Coordinates of C-alpha atoms in Angstrom, one line a residue:
Chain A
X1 CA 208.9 153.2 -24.0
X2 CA 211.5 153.3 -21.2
X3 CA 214.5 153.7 -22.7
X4 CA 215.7 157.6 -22.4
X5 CA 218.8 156.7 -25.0
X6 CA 218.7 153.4 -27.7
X7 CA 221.3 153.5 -29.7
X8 CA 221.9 150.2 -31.9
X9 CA 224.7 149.9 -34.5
X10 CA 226.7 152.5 -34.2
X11 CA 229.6 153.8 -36.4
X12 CA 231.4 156.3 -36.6
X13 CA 235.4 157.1 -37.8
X14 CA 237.5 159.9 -38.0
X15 CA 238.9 158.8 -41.6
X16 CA 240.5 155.6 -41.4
X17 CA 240.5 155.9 -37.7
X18 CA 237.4 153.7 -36.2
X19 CA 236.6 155.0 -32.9
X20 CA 233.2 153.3 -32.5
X21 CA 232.5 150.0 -33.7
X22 CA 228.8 148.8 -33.7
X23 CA 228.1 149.9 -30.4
X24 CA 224.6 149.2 -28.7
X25 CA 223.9 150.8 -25.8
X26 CA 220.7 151.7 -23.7
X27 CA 220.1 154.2 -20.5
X28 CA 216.6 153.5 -19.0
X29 CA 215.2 155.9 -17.9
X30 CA 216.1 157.5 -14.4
X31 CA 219.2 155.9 -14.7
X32 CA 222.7 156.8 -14.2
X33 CA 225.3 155.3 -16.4
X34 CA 228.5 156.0 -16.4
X35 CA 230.8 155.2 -19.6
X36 CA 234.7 154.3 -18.6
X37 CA 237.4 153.3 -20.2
X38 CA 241.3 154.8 -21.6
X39 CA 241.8 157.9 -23.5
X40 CA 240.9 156.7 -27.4
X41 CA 238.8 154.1 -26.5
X42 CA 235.6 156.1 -27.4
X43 CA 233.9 157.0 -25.1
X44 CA 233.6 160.7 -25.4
X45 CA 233.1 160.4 -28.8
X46 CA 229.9 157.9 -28.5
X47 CA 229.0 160.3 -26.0
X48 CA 229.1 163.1 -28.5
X49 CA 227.2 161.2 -30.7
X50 CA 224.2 160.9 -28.7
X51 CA 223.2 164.9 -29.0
X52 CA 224.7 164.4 -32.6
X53 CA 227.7 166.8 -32.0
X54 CA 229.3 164.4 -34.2
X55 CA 227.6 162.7 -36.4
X56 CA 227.2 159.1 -36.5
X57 CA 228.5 157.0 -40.0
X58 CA 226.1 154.6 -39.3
X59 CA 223.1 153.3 -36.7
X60 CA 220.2 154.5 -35.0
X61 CA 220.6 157.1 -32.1
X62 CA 216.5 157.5 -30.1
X63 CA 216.6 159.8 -27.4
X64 CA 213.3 159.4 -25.4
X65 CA 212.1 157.0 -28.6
X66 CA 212.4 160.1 -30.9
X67 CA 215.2 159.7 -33.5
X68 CA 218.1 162.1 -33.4
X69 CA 218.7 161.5 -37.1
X70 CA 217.4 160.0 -40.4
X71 CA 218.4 156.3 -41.8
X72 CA 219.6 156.3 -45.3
X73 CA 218.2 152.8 -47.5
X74 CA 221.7 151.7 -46.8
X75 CA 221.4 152.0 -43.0
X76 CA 223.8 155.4 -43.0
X77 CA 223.3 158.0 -40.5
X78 CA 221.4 161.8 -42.1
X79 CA 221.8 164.2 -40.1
X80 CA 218.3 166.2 -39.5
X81 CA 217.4 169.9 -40.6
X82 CA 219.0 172.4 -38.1
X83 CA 215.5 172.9 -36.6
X84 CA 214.6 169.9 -35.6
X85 CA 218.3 168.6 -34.4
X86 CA 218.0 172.1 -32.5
X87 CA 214.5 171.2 -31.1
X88 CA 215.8 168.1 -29.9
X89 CA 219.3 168.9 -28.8
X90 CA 217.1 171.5 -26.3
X91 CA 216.0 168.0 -24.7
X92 CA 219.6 167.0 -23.7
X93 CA 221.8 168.8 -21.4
X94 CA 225.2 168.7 -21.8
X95 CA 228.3 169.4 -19.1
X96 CA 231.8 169.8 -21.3
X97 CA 235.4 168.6 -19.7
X98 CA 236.2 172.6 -20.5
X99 CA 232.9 174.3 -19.1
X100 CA 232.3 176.2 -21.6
X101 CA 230.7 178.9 -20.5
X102 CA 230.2 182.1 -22.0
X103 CA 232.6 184.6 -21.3
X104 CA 230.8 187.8 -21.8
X105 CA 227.8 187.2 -20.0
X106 CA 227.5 187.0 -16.3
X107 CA 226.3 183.7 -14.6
X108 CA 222.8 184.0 -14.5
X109 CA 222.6 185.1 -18.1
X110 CA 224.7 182.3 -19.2
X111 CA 221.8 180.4 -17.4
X112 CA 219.4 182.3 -18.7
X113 CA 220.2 182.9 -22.5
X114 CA 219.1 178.9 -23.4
X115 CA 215.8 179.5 -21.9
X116 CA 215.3 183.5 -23.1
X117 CA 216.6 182.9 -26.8
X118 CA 215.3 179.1 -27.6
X119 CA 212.1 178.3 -25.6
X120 CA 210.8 182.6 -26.0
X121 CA 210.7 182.8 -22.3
X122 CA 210.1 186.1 -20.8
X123 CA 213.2 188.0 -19.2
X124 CA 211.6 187.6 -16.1
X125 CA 210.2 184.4 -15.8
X126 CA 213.7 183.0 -17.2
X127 CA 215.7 185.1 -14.4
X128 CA 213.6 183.1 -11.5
X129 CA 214.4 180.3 -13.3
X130 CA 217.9 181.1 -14.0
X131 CA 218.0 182.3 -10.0
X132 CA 216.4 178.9 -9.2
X133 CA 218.7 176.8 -10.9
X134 CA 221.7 178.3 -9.6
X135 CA 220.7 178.0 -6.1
X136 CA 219.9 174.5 -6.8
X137 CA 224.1 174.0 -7.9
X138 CA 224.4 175.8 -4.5
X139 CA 225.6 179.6 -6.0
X140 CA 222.7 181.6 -5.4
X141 CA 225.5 184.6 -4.1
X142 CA 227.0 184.4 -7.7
X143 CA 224.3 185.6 -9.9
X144 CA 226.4 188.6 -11.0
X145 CA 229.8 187.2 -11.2
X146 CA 231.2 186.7 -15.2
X147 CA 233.0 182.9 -15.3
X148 CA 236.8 184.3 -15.6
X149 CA 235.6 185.6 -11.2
X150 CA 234.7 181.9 -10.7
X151 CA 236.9 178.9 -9.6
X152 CA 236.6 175.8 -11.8
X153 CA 234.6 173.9 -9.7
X154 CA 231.7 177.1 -9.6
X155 CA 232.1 177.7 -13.3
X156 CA 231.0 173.4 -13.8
X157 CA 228.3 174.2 -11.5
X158 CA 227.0 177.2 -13.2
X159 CA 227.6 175.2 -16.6
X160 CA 225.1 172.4 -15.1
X161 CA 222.5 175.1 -13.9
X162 CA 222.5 176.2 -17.5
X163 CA 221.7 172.7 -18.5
X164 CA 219.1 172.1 -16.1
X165 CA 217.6 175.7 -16.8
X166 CA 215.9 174.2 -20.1
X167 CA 214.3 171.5 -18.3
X168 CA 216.1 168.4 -19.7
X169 CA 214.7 164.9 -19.8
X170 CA 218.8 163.4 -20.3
X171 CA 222.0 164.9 -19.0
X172 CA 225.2 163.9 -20.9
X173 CA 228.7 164.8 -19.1
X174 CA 231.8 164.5 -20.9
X175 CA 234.3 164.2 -18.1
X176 CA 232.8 166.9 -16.0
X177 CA 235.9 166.9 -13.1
X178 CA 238.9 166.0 -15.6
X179 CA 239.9 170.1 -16.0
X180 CA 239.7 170.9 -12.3
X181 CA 241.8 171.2 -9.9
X182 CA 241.8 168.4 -7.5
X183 CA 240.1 169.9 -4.0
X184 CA 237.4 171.0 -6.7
X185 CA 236.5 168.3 -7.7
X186 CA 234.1 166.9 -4.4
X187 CA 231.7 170.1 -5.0
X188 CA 230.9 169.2 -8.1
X189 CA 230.8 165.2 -7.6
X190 CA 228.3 166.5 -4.7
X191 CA 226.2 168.1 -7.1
X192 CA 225.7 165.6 -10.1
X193 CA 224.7 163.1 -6.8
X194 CA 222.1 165.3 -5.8
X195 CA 220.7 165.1 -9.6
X196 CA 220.8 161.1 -9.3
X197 CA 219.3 160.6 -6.5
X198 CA 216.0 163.8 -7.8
X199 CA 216.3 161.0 -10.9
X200 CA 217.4 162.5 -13.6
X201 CA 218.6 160.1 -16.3
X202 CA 222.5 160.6 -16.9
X203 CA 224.9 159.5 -19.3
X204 CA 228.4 160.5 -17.6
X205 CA 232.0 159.5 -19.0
X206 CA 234.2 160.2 -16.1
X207 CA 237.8 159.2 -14.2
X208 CA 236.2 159.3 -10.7
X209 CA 235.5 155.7 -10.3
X210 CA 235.0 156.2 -6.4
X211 CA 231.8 157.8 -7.8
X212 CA 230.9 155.4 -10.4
X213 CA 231.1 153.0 -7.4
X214 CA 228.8 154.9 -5.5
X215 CA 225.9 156.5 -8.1
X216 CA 225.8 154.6 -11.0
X217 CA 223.0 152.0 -12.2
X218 CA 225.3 150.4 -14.4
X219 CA 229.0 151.1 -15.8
X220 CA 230.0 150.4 -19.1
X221 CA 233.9 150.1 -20.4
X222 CA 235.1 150.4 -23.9
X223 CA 238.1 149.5 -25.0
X224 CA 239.0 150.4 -29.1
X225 CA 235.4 150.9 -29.7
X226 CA 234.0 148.5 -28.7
X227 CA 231.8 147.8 -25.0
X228 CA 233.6 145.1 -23.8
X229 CA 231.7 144.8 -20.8
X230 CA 229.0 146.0 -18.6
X231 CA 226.8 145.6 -15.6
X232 CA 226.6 146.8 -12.1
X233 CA 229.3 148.9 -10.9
X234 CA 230.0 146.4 -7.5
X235 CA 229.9 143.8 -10.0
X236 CA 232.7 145.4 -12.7
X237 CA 234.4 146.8 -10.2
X238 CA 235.2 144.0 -7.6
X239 CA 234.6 140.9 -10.0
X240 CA 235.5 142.0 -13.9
X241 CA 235.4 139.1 -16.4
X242 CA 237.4 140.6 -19.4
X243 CA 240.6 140.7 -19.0
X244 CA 241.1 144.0 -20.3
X245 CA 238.8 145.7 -18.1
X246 CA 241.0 144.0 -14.7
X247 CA 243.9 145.7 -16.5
X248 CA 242.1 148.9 -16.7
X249 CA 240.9 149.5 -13.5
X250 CA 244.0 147.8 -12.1
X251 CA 246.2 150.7 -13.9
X252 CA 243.5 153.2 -12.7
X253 CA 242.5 152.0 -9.3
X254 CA 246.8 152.1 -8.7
X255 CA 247.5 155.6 -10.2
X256 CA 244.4 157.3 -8.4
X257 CA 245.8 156.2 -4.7
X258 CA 249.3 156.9 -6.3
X259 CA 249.1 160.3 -7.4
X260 CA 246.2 162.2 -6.6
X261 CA 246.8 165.5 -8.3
X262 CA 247.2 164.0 -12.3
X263 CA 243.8 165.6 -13.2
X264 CA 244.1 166.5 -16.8
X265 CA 243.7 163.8 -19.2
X266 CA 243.3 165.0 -22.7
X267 CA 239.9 164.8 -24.2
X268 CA 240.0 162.3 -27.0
X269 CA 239.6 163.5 -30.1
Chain B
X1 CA 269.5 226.2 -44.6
X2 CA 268.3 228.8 -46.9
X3 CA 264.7 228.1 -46.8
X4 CA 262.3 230.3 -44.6
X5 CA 259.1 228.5 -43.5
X6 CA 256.3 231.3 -43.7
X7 CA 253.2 229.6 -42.1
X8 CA 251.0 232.5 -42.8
X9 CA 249.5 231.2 -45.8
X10 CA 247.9 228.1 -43.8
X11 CA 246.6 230.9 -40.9
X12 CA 244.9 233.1 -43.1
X13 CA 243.5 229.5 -44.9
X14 CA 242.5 228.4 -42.1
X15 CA 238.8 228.5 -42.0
X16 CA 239.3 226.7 -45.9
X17 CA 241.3 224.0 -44.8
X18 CA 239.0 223.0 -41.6
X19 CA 236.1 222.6 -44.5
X20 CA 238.2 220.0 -46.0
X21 CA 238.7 218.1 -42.6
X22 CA 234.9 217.8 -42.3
X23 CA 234.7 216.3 -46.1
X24 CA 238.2 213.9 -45.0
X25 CA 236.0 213.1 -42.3
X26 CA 232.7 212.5 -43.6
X27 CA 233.6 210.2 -46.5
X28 CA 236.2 208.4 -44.1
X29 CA 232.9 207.9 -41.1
X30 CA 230.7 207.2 -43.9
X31 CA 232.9 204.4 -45.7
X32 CA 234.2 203.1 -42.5
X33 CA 230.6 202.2 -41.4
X34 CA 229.9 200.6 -44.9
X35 CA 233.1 198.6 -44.5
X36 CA 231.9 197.2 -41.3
X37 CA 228.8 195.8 -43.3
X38 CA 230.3 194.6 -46.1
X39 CA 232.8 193.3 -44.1
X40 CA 230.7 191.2 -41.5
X41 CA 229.0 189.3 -44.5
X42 CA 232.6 189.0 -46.6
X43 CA 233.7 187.4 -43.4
X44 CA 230.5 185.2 -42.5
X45 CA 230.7 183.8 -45.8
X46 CA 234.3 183.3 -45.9
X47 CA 233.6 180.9 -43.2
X48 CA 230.5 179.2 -44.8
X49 CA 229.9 175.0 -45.4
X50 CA 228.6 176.7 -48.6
X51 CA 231.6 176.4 -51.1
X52 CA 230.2 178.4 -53.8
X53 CA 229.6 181.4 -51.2
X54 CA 233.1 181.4 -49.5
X55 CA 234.4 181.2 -52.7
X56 CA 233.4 184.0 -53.9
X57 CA 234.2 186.1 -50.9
X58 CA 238.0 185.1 -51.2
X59 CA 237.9 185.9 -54.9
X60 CA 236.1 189.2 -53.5
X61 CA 238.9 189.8 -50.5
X62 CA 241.5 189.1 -53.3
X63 CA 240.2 191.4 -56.1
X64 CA 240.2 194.6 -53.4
X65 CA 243.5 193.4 -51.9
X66 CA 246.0 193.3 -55.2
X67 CA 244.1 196.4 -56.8
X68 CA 245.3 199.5 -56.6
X69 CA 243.2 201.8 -54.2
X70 CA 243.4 204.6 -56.4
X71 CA 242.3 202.4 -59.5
X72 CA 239.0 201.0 -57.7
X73 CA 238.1 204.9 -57.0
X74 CA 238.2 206.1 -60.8
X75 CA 237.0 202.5 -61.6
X76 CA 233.9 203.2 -59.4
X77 CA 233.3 206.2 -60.5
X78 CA 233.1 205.7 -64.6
X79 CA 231.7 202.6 -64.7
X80 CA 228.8 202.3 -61.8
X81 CA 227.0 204.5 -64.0
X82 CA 227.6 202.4 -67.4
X83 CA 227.3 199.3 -65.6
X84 CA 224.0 200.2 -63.5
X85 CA 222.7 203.5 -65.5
X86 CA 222.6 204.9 -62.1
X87 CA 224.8 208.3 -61.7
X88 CA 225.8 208.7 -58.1
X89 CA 227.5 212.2 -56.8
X90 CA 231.2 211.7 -57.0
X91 CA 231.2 211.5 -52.9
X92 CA 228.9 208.6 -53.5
X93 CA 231.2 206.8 -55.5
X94 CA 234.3 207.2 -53.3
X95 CA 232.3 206.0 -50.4
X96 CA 231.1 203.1 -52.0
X97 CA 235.3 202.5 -53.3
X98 CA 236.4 202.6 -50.3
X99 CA 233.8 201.0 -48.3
X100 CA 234.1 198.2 -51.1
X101 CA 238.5 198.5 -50.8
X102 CA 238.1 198.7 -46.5
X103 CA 235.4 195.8 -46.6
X104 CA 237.6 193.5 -48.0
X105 CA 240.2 193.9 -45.1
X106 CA 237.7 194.0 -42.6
X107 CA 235.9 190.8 -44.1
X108 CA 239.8 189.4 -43.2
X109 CA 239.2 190.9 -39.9
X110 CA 236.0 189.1 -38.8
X111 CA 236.9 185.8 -40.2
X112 CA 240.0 186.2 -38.2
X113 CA 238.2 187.2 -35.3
X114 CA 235.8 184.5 -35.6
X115 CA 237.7 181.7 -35.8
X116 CA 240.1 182.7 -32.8
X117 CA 236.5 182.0 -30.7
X118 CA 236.9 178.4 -29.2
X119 CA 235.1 175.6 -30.7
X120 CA 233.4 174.8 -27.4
X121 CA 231.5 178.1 -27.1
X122 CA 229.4 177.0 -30.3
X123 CA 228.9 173.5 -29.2
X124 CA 227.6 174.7 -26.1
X125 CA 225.7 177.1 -27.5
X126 CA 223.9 174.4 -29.7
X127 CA 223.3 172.1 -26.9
X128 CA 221.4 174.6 -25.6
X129 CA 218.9 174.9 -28.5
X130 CA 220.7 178.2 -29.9
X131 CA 220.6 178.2 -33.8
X132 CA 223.3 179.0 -35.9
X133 CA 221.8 182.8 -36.5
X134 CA 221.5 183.0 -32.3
X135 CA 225.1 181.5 -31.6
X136 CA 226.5 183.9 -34.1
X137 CA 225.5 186.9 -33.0
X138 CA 224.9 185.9 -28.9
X139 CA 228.1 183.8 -28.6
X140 CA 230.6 184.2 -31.5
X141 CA 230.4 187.6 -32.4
X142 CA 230.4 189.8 -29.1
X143 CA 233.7 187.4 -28.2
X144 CA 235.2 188.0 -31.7
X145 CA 234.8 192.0 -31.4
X146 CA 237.2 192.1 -28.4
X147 CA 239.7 190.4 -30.9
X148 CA 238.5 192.5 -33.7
X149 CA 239.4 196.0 -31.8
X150 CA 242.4 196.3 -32.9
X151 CA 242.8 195.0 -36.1
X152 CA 239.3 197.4 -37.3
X153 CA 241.3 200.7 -35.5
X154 CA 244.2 199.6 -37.7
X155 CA 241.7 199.3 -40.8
X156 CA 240.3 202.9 -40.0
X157 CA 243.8 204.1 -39.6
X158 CA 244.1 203.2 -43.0
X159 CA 240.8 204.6 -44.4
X160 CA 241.3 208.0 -43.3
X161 CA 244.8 207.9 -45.3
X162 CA 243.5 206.4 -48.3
X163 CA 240.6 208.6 -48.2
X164 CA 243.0 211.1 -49.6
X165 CA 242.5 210.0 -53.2
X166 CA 239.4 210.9 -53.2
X167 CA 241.3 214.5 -54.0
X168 CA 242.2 213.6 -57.7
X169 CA 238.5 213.2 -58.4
X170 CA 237.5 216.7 -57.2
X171 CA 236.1 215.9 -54.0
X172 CA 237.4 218.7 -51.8
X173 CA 238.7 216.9 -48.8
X174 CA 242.1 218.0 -46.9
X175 CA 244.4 216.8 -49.5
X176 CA 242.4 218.3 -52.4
X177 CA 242.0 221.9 -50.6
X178 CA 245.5 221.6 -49.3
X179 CA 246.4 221.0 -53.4
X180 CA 244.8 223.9 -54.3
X181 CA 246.2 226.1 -51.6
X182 CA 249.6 225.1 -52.5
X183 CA 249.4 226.1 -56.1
X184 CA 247.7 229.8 -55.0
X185 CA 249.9 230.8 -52.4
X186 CA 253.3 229.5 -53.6
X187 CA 253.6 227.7 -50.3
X188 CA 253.5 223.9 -50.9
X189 CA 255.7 223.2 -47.7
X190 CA 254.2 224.7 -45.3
X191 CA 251.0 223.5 -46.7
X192 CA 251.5 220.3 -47.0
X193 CA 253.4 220.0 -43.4
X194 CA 250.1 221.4 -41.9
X195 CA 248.3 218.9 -44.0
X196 CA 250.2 215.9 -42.5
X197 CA 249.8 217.0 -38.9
X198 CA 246.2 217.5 -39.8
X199 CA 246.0 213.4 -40.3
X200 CA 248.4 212.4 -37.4
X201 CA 246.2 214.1 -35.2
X202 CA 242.9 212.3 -36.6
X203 CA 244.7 209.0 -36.8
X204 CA 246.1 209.3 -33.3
X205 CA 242.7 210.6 -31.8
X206 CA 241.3 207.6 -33.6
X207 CA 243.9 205.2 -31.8
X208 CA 243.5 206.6 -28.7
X209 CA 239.8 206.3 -28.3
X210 CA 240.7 202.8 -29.3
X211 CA 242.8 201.7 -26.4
X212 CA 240.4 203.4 -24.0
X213 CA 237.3 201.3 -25.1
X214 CA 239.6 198.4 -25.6
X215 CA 240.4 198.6 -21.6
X216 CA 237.0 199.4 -20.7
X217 CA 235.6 195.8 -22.2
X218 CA 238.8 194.0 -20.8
X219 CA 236.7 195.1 -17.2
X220 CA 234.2 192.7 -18.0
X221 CA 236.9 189.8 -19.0

């Protein structure tokens, strides 16, 4: 089994709203993939989906060939007990558009809490590990800081250290850059690179096509739920076949070089 | 005005009155730290997927909110001991009123405080293998106590007031001693102008305290 994420059929509305249509999709693993596409096409959604933070209507979601949720007889999607979903979620590291960090605990015991309070590691093997991490995301002189001291860019790297910190075999990022402030955006580019190229198997939805260019196996764009196409990125990006995806990147390609400092799309919900 | 205020009678009561503080106070510390308990779980469940469970905690919320305080004290104290055959000292009772009456509000308090926490703190909580008893307590709570401050000081504000009718069952608390002083010495005003300045000072004390630990945790924001 190579596939670190199979998903096949895949459903999922938000009442009569569609957002995904029978979406397929595999990430082999090692493999960067990055998910494109315009705000309400879906993509953060199927993203979502894969660490069931929403649950699917329909389809099959295996992460690492382990199922991330039951199949009813009439191919609906169960969600699992708590325990196990929590077992498995514990597999998958996530990066939010927002952080998310925890704003009562300093930066190594946000790091450290996943480790401490779900995998029973000892308070002082998880603050090497925590320490280790975050040195790793390049803030090893920030142990002690709390989030609200950090600048966007430090608090995404502190939220990927807390990722990493319970070993994960996938890395999901929902739009990791879209909240910062442009000049921050490069340090934290710099450090999802560094965990493509030590191989770790990523699933990224992002703006920065510059990057998808550069890092990604293969980019996928969806457009109203649906993948409309996929492939190599020199290939999507320099020779697109579906018309929608030229118009995309033509309208994205045009407002990057036009106006740097947008930032901020809203996350789809 | 005609009326000569004559404060000796509180001075040479003093020593009687003080007693009473320390009964205000115990029932109020006592009940206030009941409230908190009932409270957290009226508010947890008020926020439960489990219909049948929040459901009853509004019916709860909305039972001790639209009763009279004084009602739920004599109610508490005739019929526990019908209902359970258990006869509790009438302090018992009016702590378990009005930690009943203040769990209610502070069951409104938590679920308020709760929900203000963003969304995104409990996702990422879970995507990092916390369970639902871990993110509550790790993530959700210690956030929704900073929100919760001021609200519960409000709440214990009120506590110490309404612990006042504990008086018209015979528990001899400030209000009750402060009764009884009026009717011997033939100085109700005096008495009872003491007696008010008695629970300003508590409730201010109480206040105060408040806004000191409330800055001290806004350090760590």
């Amino acid at each position: 089994m190579n596939l670190a994420v199979d998903i096949s059929s895949l459903s999922k509305s938000f009442g009569k709203n569609e957002v995904l249509k029978k979406i397929d999709l595999q990430v082999e693993k090692g493999h960067v993939v990055v998910m494109i596409g315009a705000s309400g096409s879906g993509k953060t959604t199927l993203l979502r989906c894969v660490n069931v933070l929403e649950t699917p209507d329909r389809g099959t979601v295996l992460v690492n060939g382990v199922a991330m949720g039951d199949t009813g007889v009439d191919g609906s999607f169960i969600r699992l007990s708590e325990r196990a979903l929590n077992q498995r979620r514990s597999e998958i590291g996530m990066v939010f558009q927002r952080f998310n960090l925890f704003p009562h605990l300093t930066a190594i015991e946000n790091v450290m809490i996943g480790p401490v309070m779900a995998r029973g590691l000892g308070k002082t093997e998880a603050r090497t590990l925590a320490t280790d991490q975050l040195a790793r995301v390049g803030l090893a002189d920030k142990l002690d800081s709390y989030p609200s001291r950090l600048s966007g860019g430090q608090q995404q790297r502190v939220a990927i250290a807390r990722a990493l910190a319970m070993k994960p075999q996938l890395m999901l990022f929902d739009e990791p850059t879209s909240a910062l402030d442009p000049e921050l955006v490069g340090e934290v580019l710099e450090t999802m690179r560094q965990l493509a190229e030590e191989g770790m198997t990523m699933l990224i939805v992002t703006h920065e096509m510059e990057f998808a260019r550069e890092v990604a196996d293969r980019v996928i764009f969806l457009h109203d739920g649906c993948i409309v196409e996929e492939g190599r990125p020199d290939v999507i990006f320099s020779n697109p076949q579906h018309e929608r995806t030229r118009s995309f990147l033509r309208r994205t390609l045009r407002h990057r070089m036009g106006f740097e400092a947008t930032g901020t799309d809203s996350p789809e919900k | 005005m005609g009326y000569r205020f004559d404060f000796n009678a509180v001075l040479s009561n003093w020593d009687y009155l003080v007693q009473g503080l320390w009964v205000t106070l115990l029932v109020t510390g006592a009940a206030l730290l009941a409230s908190l308990v009932v409270g957290l779980i009226v508010g947890v469940l008020r926020l439960s997927q489990n219909r049948v469970l929040s459901w009853i905690s509004w019916a709860y919320v909305e039972l001790m909110r639209n009763t009279p305080v004084l009602v739920q004290l004599v109610w508490v104290y005739y019929c526990i001991p019908i209902l359970t055959g258990i006869d509790f000292s009438v302090i018992t009772s009016c702590v378990i009123a009005l930690s009943l009456q203040a769990g209610a509000f502070v069951g409104e308090i938590v679920r308020g405080g709760i929900r203000g926490v963003d969304k995104g703190q409990v996702e990422a909580a879970r995507t990092i293998g916390l369970s639902s008893f871990q993110t509550l307590y790790r993530i959700v709570l210690p956030q929704a106590l900073r929100r919760m401050l001021a609200p519960l000081v409000n709440e214990a504000v009120s506590l110490v007031k309404n612990s006042s009718l504990v008086s018209v069952l015979g528990v001899s608390d400030l209000t009750y001693r402060a009764q009884v002083l009026a009717t011997t010495t033939f100085r109700p005003i005096e008495i009872f102008t003491v007696l008010a300045l008695e629970y300003l000072v508590v409730c201010a004390l109480l206040s105060y305290a408040a806004s000191r630990l409330e800055r001290r945790l806004a350090v760590s924001d």
